[in-house]
Amino acid sequence: MAALPKRIIKETERLSKEPVPGISAVPHDDNLRYFDVTIDGPAQSPYEGTLLPPFGGVFKLELFLPDDYPMTPPKVRFLTKIYHPNIDRLGRICLDVLKSNWSPALQIRTILLSIQALLGAPNPDDPLANDVAQQWKEDQNQAIATAKEWTEKFAKA
Amino acid sequence: MVEDVAPQEYSEKGALAAHADARELVRLVQCPQCSKPFNAPVTLPCGHTACRSCLPNPVARTNISYPNTPDRLLGISCPLASCGAEHAAAECSVDVTLTKLMELIKNEVAKHLPLVADMPIHLQEILKWDGDVAMEENEKTEAKGNSRVLQGGRLVSTFVMAEMGDLRYSSEVEYKTLSDAHDDQDLNNALLERLRDAAQKELDCHVCYNMMLDPTTTSCGHTFCRRCLVRVMDHSSICPVCRRGLHIPASLQNKPSNTLLNALLNGLCPELVEARHRAVEAEEQGGDDDLNTPLFVCTLSLPTMPTFLHVFEPRYRLMMRRCVEGNRQFGMVMYNRNSAPQGDMGSTQFLEYGTLLEIVNLELLRDGRSFVETRGIGRFKIRRHGMLDGYHVARVERVEDLSLAEEGLLEQSETTVANEFAQRYQQDNPDMPLPLDVAINRFSTQELLDNCMTFIRQMRDASAPWLSARIVQVYGEPPEDPALFPYWFASVVPIAEEEKYSLLRTTRVRERLKIVYSWIRRIRGQRW
C-alpha cells in the first residue's frame, strides 16, 4: 500500500480534535482508511434516542475511503438495522453526495452530516427500500411508528 | 498599463522580511491598476490579478461563437501590459482565495494599528519611471512622489499609504522613523507572523488539504493545486467547490498559474513551497520505489507489436499522465477472468505475466480521454503488487529467452531424440502416422518457421480476412526472425487471447514456434 495521503491524516485529526456533536468516526488501527462511525438520530425524528433508559438512537455505520479518495466518494453503510425509505436492508444509503454529486471538496465530516440530515428528512420519492417507501407514502404515521420501534430495538448505544 | 508582479522561482529567494521587505510585501497585495490594496480581486485567465472595478467594461466579442454562452460572448480586454488579450467575461470571476486573504489582511492590520499608535514614521514615495516616453521627459529615472507621516511601523504604514491611494504600484519608499523611542522591527515581525498563520489556512487546497502547489484558478474563481485540479478533471468537469461547469480539461496543462498567489506563497513561505515540491515529486514517483511499474489491466499485448488503447477511466488518465512525464513505460496485463491462482500471489485480478509497453504517441482529446499508441518492449512476470491512486502497481521481473547456446542445444537434442524415435516407430508400425508431438519435434526450428510462413502465404492467397492489407499495415509483414514471428502471428490470428497468453511465459524460441505451429494445425483442421 502506498502511504496514507496527507488529506486523510488531516481529516482524521480534525475529526478527533473538533468532533461534530452527535457524530463520531474512528479509524481502525490496522487500516486507517476504514472507520467505525456512529451517528445519533436527529432530534424530533423517529430515529431520536430516548431521554431515559434505554436511551438508544445511536446508529453504527462503516466508512471506507477508497484508494482514489477524494476523487471518488467514501463508501458508507449502516451496520445498525434502520427503517428508512432511503436505506435498504443491507444498510446501503441512497444519497446523491455519495454518488453522482460527490465532490472532492466534500469530506468525511460533511458526508456524515448529510447522512444525519437524511435521517431527519426521509425522502420516499427517491426510495432505495421500496417496501419502506411505499409504507411511508401510504401511512406515514404507521411508518414513523415502525421506525421508532426499530430505533428502540436496534439502535442501542 | 503597468508591469505585472514578477514571478519568482520557488528556490531563488528566501522569505520576505517584515521590516526590510515591507515595500515588497505591500506591493504583493496592491492592484497593479489602481495601486490600492486589492478590492474584489479578479484573477484573469492569463494568471494575473486586478480589482474587479479596475477591469474595463465588457464589450461584445466579435467573430467568436464557441462556446456559445452569453457571458463568453462578452470580452474584457486585459489591462495588464504583459497580456493585452481579450478574456471572455465568463472567465473573469472574483478570486475567492484572494478575496478571503485580503479580508484577513485588512482585519489583522486594523487589529495591529492601536498597538503602534505612537510610532510615527515618515514615508517618501520614490517614483520609478521605466517607460521610454517617461525617460525623455525626465532626465532622472527617479523622482519624489507623495510623502506622508503615518503611524504604525513600516509594514502597516506602507499598507495604509497604499490604502489611501498615495503609493503607486511601481514606486519605492524611503522610510524615516520619527520616534526614536522604539524600534518597530519586532512589531512588524509579529504582525507578519500572524498574517502568515492566518493566511496559511486559506492557502490550503480544498482537494489535497496541503498548501497549494502551483495554484491554478478556475473560471469561477476557485483555486486548487494544478495537479489536484487536473485529477479532479479526470473524474468530472465541474468545480469541486461550486459545481459550475469548467471548460478546461485537456488544455489545463497550458493554463497559467495564479501569478499573485504564487508570488505570495514564495514571498511568505518559500521553504514550505520547496518542501511541497519535493514531497509531490516523491509522490509522483510512486512513493514505493519497489512497486515501480504501473499496470494497465486490459488486454493481451505482445513484444515488438503495437497496442492501441482508448483511455477513459479516471485512474488510467492519471497513470498515462504520469507515464508520459516519466519513462513512458507501463505494464499491460490481462484480466484474470477465471480467478485462477497466479503463482505465489494467489488469485489476483490480473494474470501474472504481462508485456511492458512504451508509449509511442498519445493523443489527448478535449474531454480528457486519450488515444494511446504503444509498442511492446518486453515481457515480465509480476513479483509483488499494490495499489497507487486507484490503479495497480507492481514489481516485475523481466522474462527473457534462454541464451542462443542453450536454444541450440535444445533444438539439437529434441530433433535427435525425435528422429531416433521416429525411425524405430516407423519400423515397428509402418502404417501408423507418427504421434503429433514427435512429428513436431522432428522439425528443425527453421523448418517450423518455414511451415508457418507457408501457411501465411496460403492464407494470403486465400484472402483470409485476418490478413487483410489493413491489418498487415498495422502489424507489418511477418518477421523472419523466429523469435519474433510468434508475436506477430498471435497479433493477427483470430484465436482466444487466453491461448495467446501462453506465449508470454515461454523462454525458448522453439517452444513459441511449436505453440504457433499447433495453432496452425488446428486452423488447418478446421478449414479442411
Tab-separated table of N, CA and C in Angstrom, chain B residues 65 90 112 129 189 196 211 215 230 235 255 266 303 317 393 416 418 459 468 520:
chain	number	residue	atom	x	y	z
B	65	SER	N	-17.982	32.433	-31.652
B	65	SER	CA	-19.294	31.831	-31.451
B	65	SER	C	-19.212	30.529	-30.689
B	90	ALA	N	-16.874	35.417	-18.995
B	90	ALA	CA	-17.198	34.244	-18.171
B	90	ALA	C	-16.007	33.796	-17.345
B	112	HIS	N	-3.862	45.623	14.465
B	112	HIS	CA	-2.488	45.989	14.780
B	112	HIS	C	-2.330	47.491	15.020
B	129	TRP	N	10.406	55.392	-13.055
B	129	TRP	CA	9.948	55.551	-14.443
B	129	TRP	C	10.629	54.507	-15.280
B	189	ASN	N	7.568	42.111	12.711
B	189	ASN	CA	7.739	40.657	12.595
B	189	ASN	C	6.550	39.918	13.171
B	196	ARG	N	0.912	35.384	8.407
B	196	ARG	CA	1.330	34.134	7.791
B	196	ARG	C	0.479	32.976	8.330
B	211	MET	N	-0.736	22.786	1.410
B	211	MET	CA	-0.573	24.123	0.883
B	211	MET	C	-0.597	24.047	-0.642
B	215	PRO	N	-0.679	27.098	-7.657
B	215	PRO	CA	-2.109	27.389	-7.580
B	215	PRO	C	-2.688	27.769	-8.937
B	230	VAL	N	-6.202	18.959	-12.103
B	230	VAL	CA	-6.100	18.036	-13.232
B	230	VAL	C	-6.742	16.701	-12.873
B	235	HIS	N	-12.207	13.099	-13.391
B	235	HIS	CA	-13.438	12.465	-12.909
B	235	HIS	C	-14.698	13.221	-13.294
B	255	LYS	N	-2.680	26.093	-18.918
B	255	LYS	CA	-3.341	27.210	-18.249
B	255	LYS	C	-2.347	27.876	-17.295
B	266	ASN	N	5.561	32.232	-2.392
B	266	ASN	CA	7.020	32.265	-2.432
B	266	ASN	C	7.579	33.364	-1.551
B	303	PRO	N	5.326	-8.464	-27.268
B	303	PRO	CA	6.572	-7.742	-27.526
B	303	PRO	C	6.699	-7.371	-29.001
B	317	ARG	N	-6.265	7.690	-16.729
B	317	ARG	CA	-5.852	9.004	-17.228
B	317	ARG	C	-4.670	9.503	-16.409
B	393	VAL	N	0.033	-1.247	-9.167
B	393	VAL	CA	1.464	-1.077	-9.444
B	393	VAL	C	2.157	-2.368	-9.024
B	416	THR	N	17.120	-34.716	-32.443
B	416	THR	CA	17.809	-36.012	-32.488
B	416	THR	C	16.940	-37.092	-31.846
B	418	ALA	N	13.761	-37.097	-31.350
B	418	ALA	CA	12.535	-37.324	-32.109
B	418	ALA	C	12.823	-38.160	-33.347
B	459	MET	N	-2.702	-18.546	-46.698
B	459	MET	CA	-3.852	-17.800	-46.202
B	459	MET	C	-4.026	-16.491	-46.980
B	468	SER	N	-5.888	-9.093	-44.008
B	468	SER	CA	-6.178	-8.038	-44.979
B	468	SER	C	-5.048	-6.998	-44.975
B	520	ILE	N	-1.654	-23.526	-35.952
B	520	ILE	CA	-1.827	-23.609	-37.406
B	520	ILE	C	-2.448	-24.951	-37.786
